[in-house]
Amino acid sequence: MTTVLVVDDDRDLCEALCELCEDEGFTALAAFDAMEALAISERQPVDVVLSDLNMPRMNGIELYTWFSEQATIPMFVLTSTSRPQNWPTDRLFLEKPIDFDRLVQLVRAGT
Amino acid sequence: MRGWTASGFGQMNGVAGLMGVNSRPGTRILWLLVATIVLLSGASTLLSYRYAEQSNDRVTARSLEQIETTAAAVDAFLDQRIGVLQALATTPVIAQGTPREQDDYFARVDLEAVGFDGGLGLVSLDGRMTAFANAESPQSVLDVSDRSYVESVMASGAPQVGEAVVERPDELLTLPIAVPVRLVDGRMSGVLVGVIRLDGNGASSLFRFLTPDVTVVDGAGHVIVEDGTVAKLRSVRDDPTYREMVTATTGVDRDATDLKGEQHMLVSHAAVETGGWMIVSATPRGEAFGDSRGQLLEELVINGLLSVLALGGAWCATRRLDRAAEAAARSSAVSGAQSRVLERIARRHPLDDIVNAVREEFAALFPTDESHDRLKAVEPTDAEVGERGGSGSHPPAPNVDGPEGEATRAAAHLIEIAVEQERSAGEIVRSERRYRSLVEANSAAVWLYDQGRPHNETSPWWREFTGQAPAEVDDLGWLDAVHPDDRDRTREMWKRVIAAGAAFSDTFRVRSATGEYRELEIRGVPTPTADGRAVEWIGTYVDVTEERRQAEALRISEERLRLAMDAAELGAWDWDLVTGAVSWSPVVERHVGLAPGAFGGTIEAVRAFIHPDDRPHVVERARRALELGEAYSAEFRMIRPDGSTRWTRTSGLVIRDWTGKPLRLLGVDVDITEEKERQRERQLFLASVAHDLKNPIAVLKASAQLLQRRTARGLPLDAEEVKARLAVIDANASRLARRLDDLSDLSQLEAGIPVDLHVGRVDLVDIARSCVDSARRASVAHNLRLETEQESIVGEWDATRIERVLDNLISNAIKYSPDGGEIDVRLWSDTVDAYASVADHGIGVPIPEQTAVFHYQRRGSNVGSIAGSGVGLAGAARLVALAGGELSLVPKDGPGATFVVRLPLRPAGEGHA
């Protein structure tokens, strides 16, 4: 079973995304900031990360570097702007509000 | 006899009357001869082409000599040239280039500068007229030359001289001339139409081209050489001798430049003696002659002018010859008449016979009614005849051996002298007039001051200009027309000049006939007499009013521009591409943090100030402006000596010479650092607003998708679950609405539009409790505590907005204490105000920024990537201020921040309850 780690400091959004993932048959884990996400990923295996970009303490880009390059876990970034500052042009991001059908496709393809 | 003589002539002639006191026959004959002399000298006066209007006897010997030499030279040359001129006149102009190019060229050439007076225009084959010459409108050139006349030239292809229109006898006549203009292949491309006005100016124009031994330098720096070929030109533009000559004769440095760095149009002229007459006019506009196309077209212009002028010259010379022949015939008729009359006197013909002879000769010379009337005056009346003693015989013949013979010889001598005097007077005055024409052609007006003559006679222009009556001008009366403020100074100047016999120049204001004061520049040189004393000055007046006004207007406009630029903080810069020098105004120096005058003045010094990353961009923009003619503008960073960076926006334009070669790049700079900063902040602000708004929308959409997908899959919907989901939707919809309200209030407040407040009695404790409760639901990581010693704190406020203030402060506290921890909300009040404080243990606000956090775009420099628009605190502060209260941050360094809201219990203006 695919485990999806959802990271967003907006609790409502984070929880709604978790529920959506679970309805798709994924195991969903919620983290309200990047530090919490790192802690969870150390405790248990994670297959895909969905993360907000602007968060306190550690931002999505740092988290992205950690998951994609260090831990080699695919990560999809969710943003509220059409193009996040400093975002590498060849990397994918999803703009809020999120089209969940597309998100599911990506998660399945990513795993 | 006695009565006959005395009363007869006494009645008819004042001169005779005076002499009639003596009735001796010899005397009678004497005054009869005098009467004859009067008549004959009158004839010769009339025959001298009215040149003898003015007495010349005060012209100094030296002037006479000069004038006569010149006049003789002009005459001789004119006669000698007629053949050349006629040949030239019949040569059609051969031009190269397309008609379009010719038009372009003509449009650029200032023919006035080439020395052409009158009108000149080019009529193209389609009848379009382009006029080039001075003062004449295209229409007036055509009016004189007549379209049908131009058309006949077009049809025949042969040059033609039209009918001269005499505007004032012997003074001004207008002569239309048309010359076909052909391309090299022989096709006619148009008709050059010239109108020569043969007044002083027109005549002098001819002299410029036609006078022998004369170097004529035109505005283009060309000279007509003195080898007899009118068309042969030699460029003297770069000839140092020519430059010196121009400078020496015009008193203006040919290379003088004005404030804008442009060469002056040197309109000064001077006539100096260099063997013959040299007329110099200089204008840098002539510099337009230069490239190969210009050279070809230049020939067209010069040849065209020469053809027109030559035709005019030929006509003029022919006319002059005709006149000379006529004059000679007249003159010989007069001398014939004189000798015939004298012969009769010498042969002691009867008086009646002599009188009849005089009458016949006079009638032959002046076959008009008027002359008959005059002639009748010398005929004795019947009464007079009757007084001759009824003898009916002729009066006794004069006795040549006696006193009467002496008188006859004296009379003959008198006639000779009179005739000679009149003849030379005519010549001299004619020469003088030519001289005058030359000078007048080259200045606004000429004056002559002769200590022996009334001023009003010698300077008619002054009277015409000032409207002073002749008597008002003399004996320094002319000073009355000088502006009162300039009068004493001018009088003193004049006295000094007269005393010293020196050349001078001065400028003063003179009241014109219309009552307006005009500024005149006066120049004069003394003409020394044989004994070296200066008794006569000759000089020019030039009306420099417009010139001065323009200079003043330019100065004012430049001053205004400077003030405006200073006020707008616009810096000016100027890069001279020829010398490489760069100048900066003090404003530019200030922009880059330099003291005034500290800038190095080179392009390398400019480059050093430009941020290395921006240099290629700036260099490229300048290159494109200079090479491709694009507008020059760029935004770049300048590095100040202290290392700080300023943004600059610059725009400029390229000044080119007429060939398109860039001479200068100049423009203005404006410091846009603040603007750039605002731009950046605005971008950040909009990004964070988008973030703040998109999150609740994302939640709404996710919730909707969740319910949709479950429904679609037929999954059971648990009532509690649906209720919880709907609560989330509701909360986020409210959140979204609140954010929008915040933004709306803020934008309204920023724009100075009042916000409608719904004030009512509200309990601050209730509001705070509800805010804390909802915040608790949102964050599990934070421990929110509400502390108050009061059951309720009731005041008159807008409940919704107070709630928003507290919401903002609490969510801010949560956001900026990411590690969780305590958030304390405290409430208290005194008799006047209610207070609420929100304290967290988060990242805090650095002290230098503590006052700035309430600015709507400012957020602490240490917030990193923490989401938030910064609208919250600014909006909260505004709302609190609106309620008459105050939002402040308790000063404190390090972690943790405490915000305090003070709210008056009652709106301002109301007393205590």
PDB file of N, CA, C and O in Angstrom, chain B residues 15 88 202 212 270 295 334 371 404 614 670 699 855:
ATOM      1  N   VAL B  15      14.029 136.029 -60.061  1.00  0.00           N
ATOM      2  CA  VAL B  15      15.459 136.291 -60.208  1.00  0.00           C
ATOM      3  C   VAL B  15      15.650 137.532 -61.058  1.00  0.00           C
ATOM      4  O   VAL B  15      16.375 138.446 -60.708  1.00  0.00           O
ATOM      5  N   LEU B  88      25.656  82.713 -70.618  1.00  0.00           N
ATOM      6  CA  LEU B  88      25.222  81.961 -69.432  1.00  0.00           C
ATOM      7  C   LEU B  88      23.705  81.858 -69.375  1.00  0.00           C
ATOM      8  O   LEU B  88      23.137  80.830 -69.058  1.00  0.00           O
ATOM      9  N   GLY B 202      18.833  94.202 -54.468  1.00  0.00           N
ATOM     10  CA  GLY B 202      18.905  93.388 -55.675  1.00  0.00           C
ATOM     11  C   GLY B 202      20.131  93.746 -56.483  1.00  0.00           C
ATOM     12  O   GLY B 202      20.859  92.889 -56.953  1.00  0.00           O
ATOM     13  N   PRO B 212      33.982  93.089 -60.872  1.00  0.00           N
ATOM     14  CA  PRO B 212      35.323  92.582 -61.182  1.00  0.00           C
ATOM     15  C   PRO B 212      36.263  92.753 -59.995  1.00  0.00           C
ATOM     16  O   PRO B 212      36.025  93.581 -59.127  1.00  0.00           O
ATOM     17  N   ALA B 270      29.927  92.801 -44.022  1.00  0.00           N
ATOM     18  CA  ALA B 270      30.795  93.967 -44.000  1.00  0.00           C
ATOM     19  C   ALA B 270      31.306  94.214 -45.384  1.00  0.00           C
ATOM     20  O   ALA B 270      31.421  93.312 -46.194  1.00  0.00           O
ATOM     21  N   GLN B 295      27.148  67.932 -53.374  1.00  0.00           N
ATOM     22  CA  GLN B 295      28.020  68.623 -54.301  1.00  0.00           C
ATOM     23  C   GLN B 295      27.330  68.799 -55.666  1.00  0.00           C
ATOM     24  O   GLN B 295      27.355  69.868 -56.248  1.00  0.00           O
ATOM     25  N   VAL B 334      21.516 118.740 -75.652  1.00  0.00           N
ATOM     26  CA  VAL B 334      21.609 119.921 -74.795  1.00  0.00           C
ATOM     27  C   VAL B 334      22.782 120.781 -75.206  1.00  0.00           C
ATOM     28  O   VAL B 334      22.667 121.994 -75.379  1.00  0.00           O
ATOM     29  N   SER B 371       6.628 122.045 -70.341  1.00  0.00           N
ATOM     30  CA  SER B 371       7.803 122.781 -70.793  1.00  0.00           C
ATOM     31  C   SER B 371       7.394 124.001 -71.636  1.00  0.00           C
ATOM     32  O   SER B 371       8.044 125.031 -71.593  1.00  0.00           O
ATOM     33  N   GLU B 404      28.800 144.626 -72.599  1.00  0.00           N
ATOM     34  CA  GLU B 404      27.853 143.564 -72.939  1.00  0.00           C
ATOM     35  C   GLU B 404      28.591 142.336 -73.488  1.00  0.00           C
ATOM     36  O   GLU B 404      28.216 141.207 -73.238  1.00  0.00           O
ATOM     37  N   ASP B 614      25.160  45.142 -14.829  1.00  0.00           N
ATOM     38  CA  ASP B 614      24.301  45.935 -15.720  1.00  0.00           C
ATOM     39  C   ASP B 614      25.067  46.578 -16.875  1.00  0.00           C
ATOM     40  O   ASP B 614      24.465  47.095 -17.805  1.00  0.00           O
ATOM     41  N   VAL B 670      17.088  59.689 -13.603  1.00  0.00           N
ATOM     42  CA  VAL B 670      16.261  59.849 -12.420  1.00  0.00           C
ATOM     43  C   VAL B 670      16.529  58.659 -11.504  1.00  0.00           C
ATOM     44  O   VAL B 670      16.718  57.532 -11.976  1.00  0.00           O
ATOM     45  N   VAL B 699      -8.862  24.614   0.397  1.00  0.00           N
ATOM     46  CA  VAL B 699      -9.587  23.778   1.382  1.00  0.00           C
ATOM     47  C   VAL B 699     -11.021  23.546   0.894  1.00  0.00           C
ATOM     48  O   VAL B 699     -11.525  22.409   0.929  1.00  0.00           O
ATOM     49  N   HIS B 855       3.356  48.790   8.872  1.00  0.00           N
ATOM     50  CA  HIS B 855       3.211  49.173   7.457  1.00  0.00           C
ATOM     51  C   HIS B 855       2.720  47.956   6.701  1.00  0.00           C
ATOM     52  O   HIS B 855       3.214  46.867   6.901  1.00  0.00           O
TER      53      HIS B 855
END
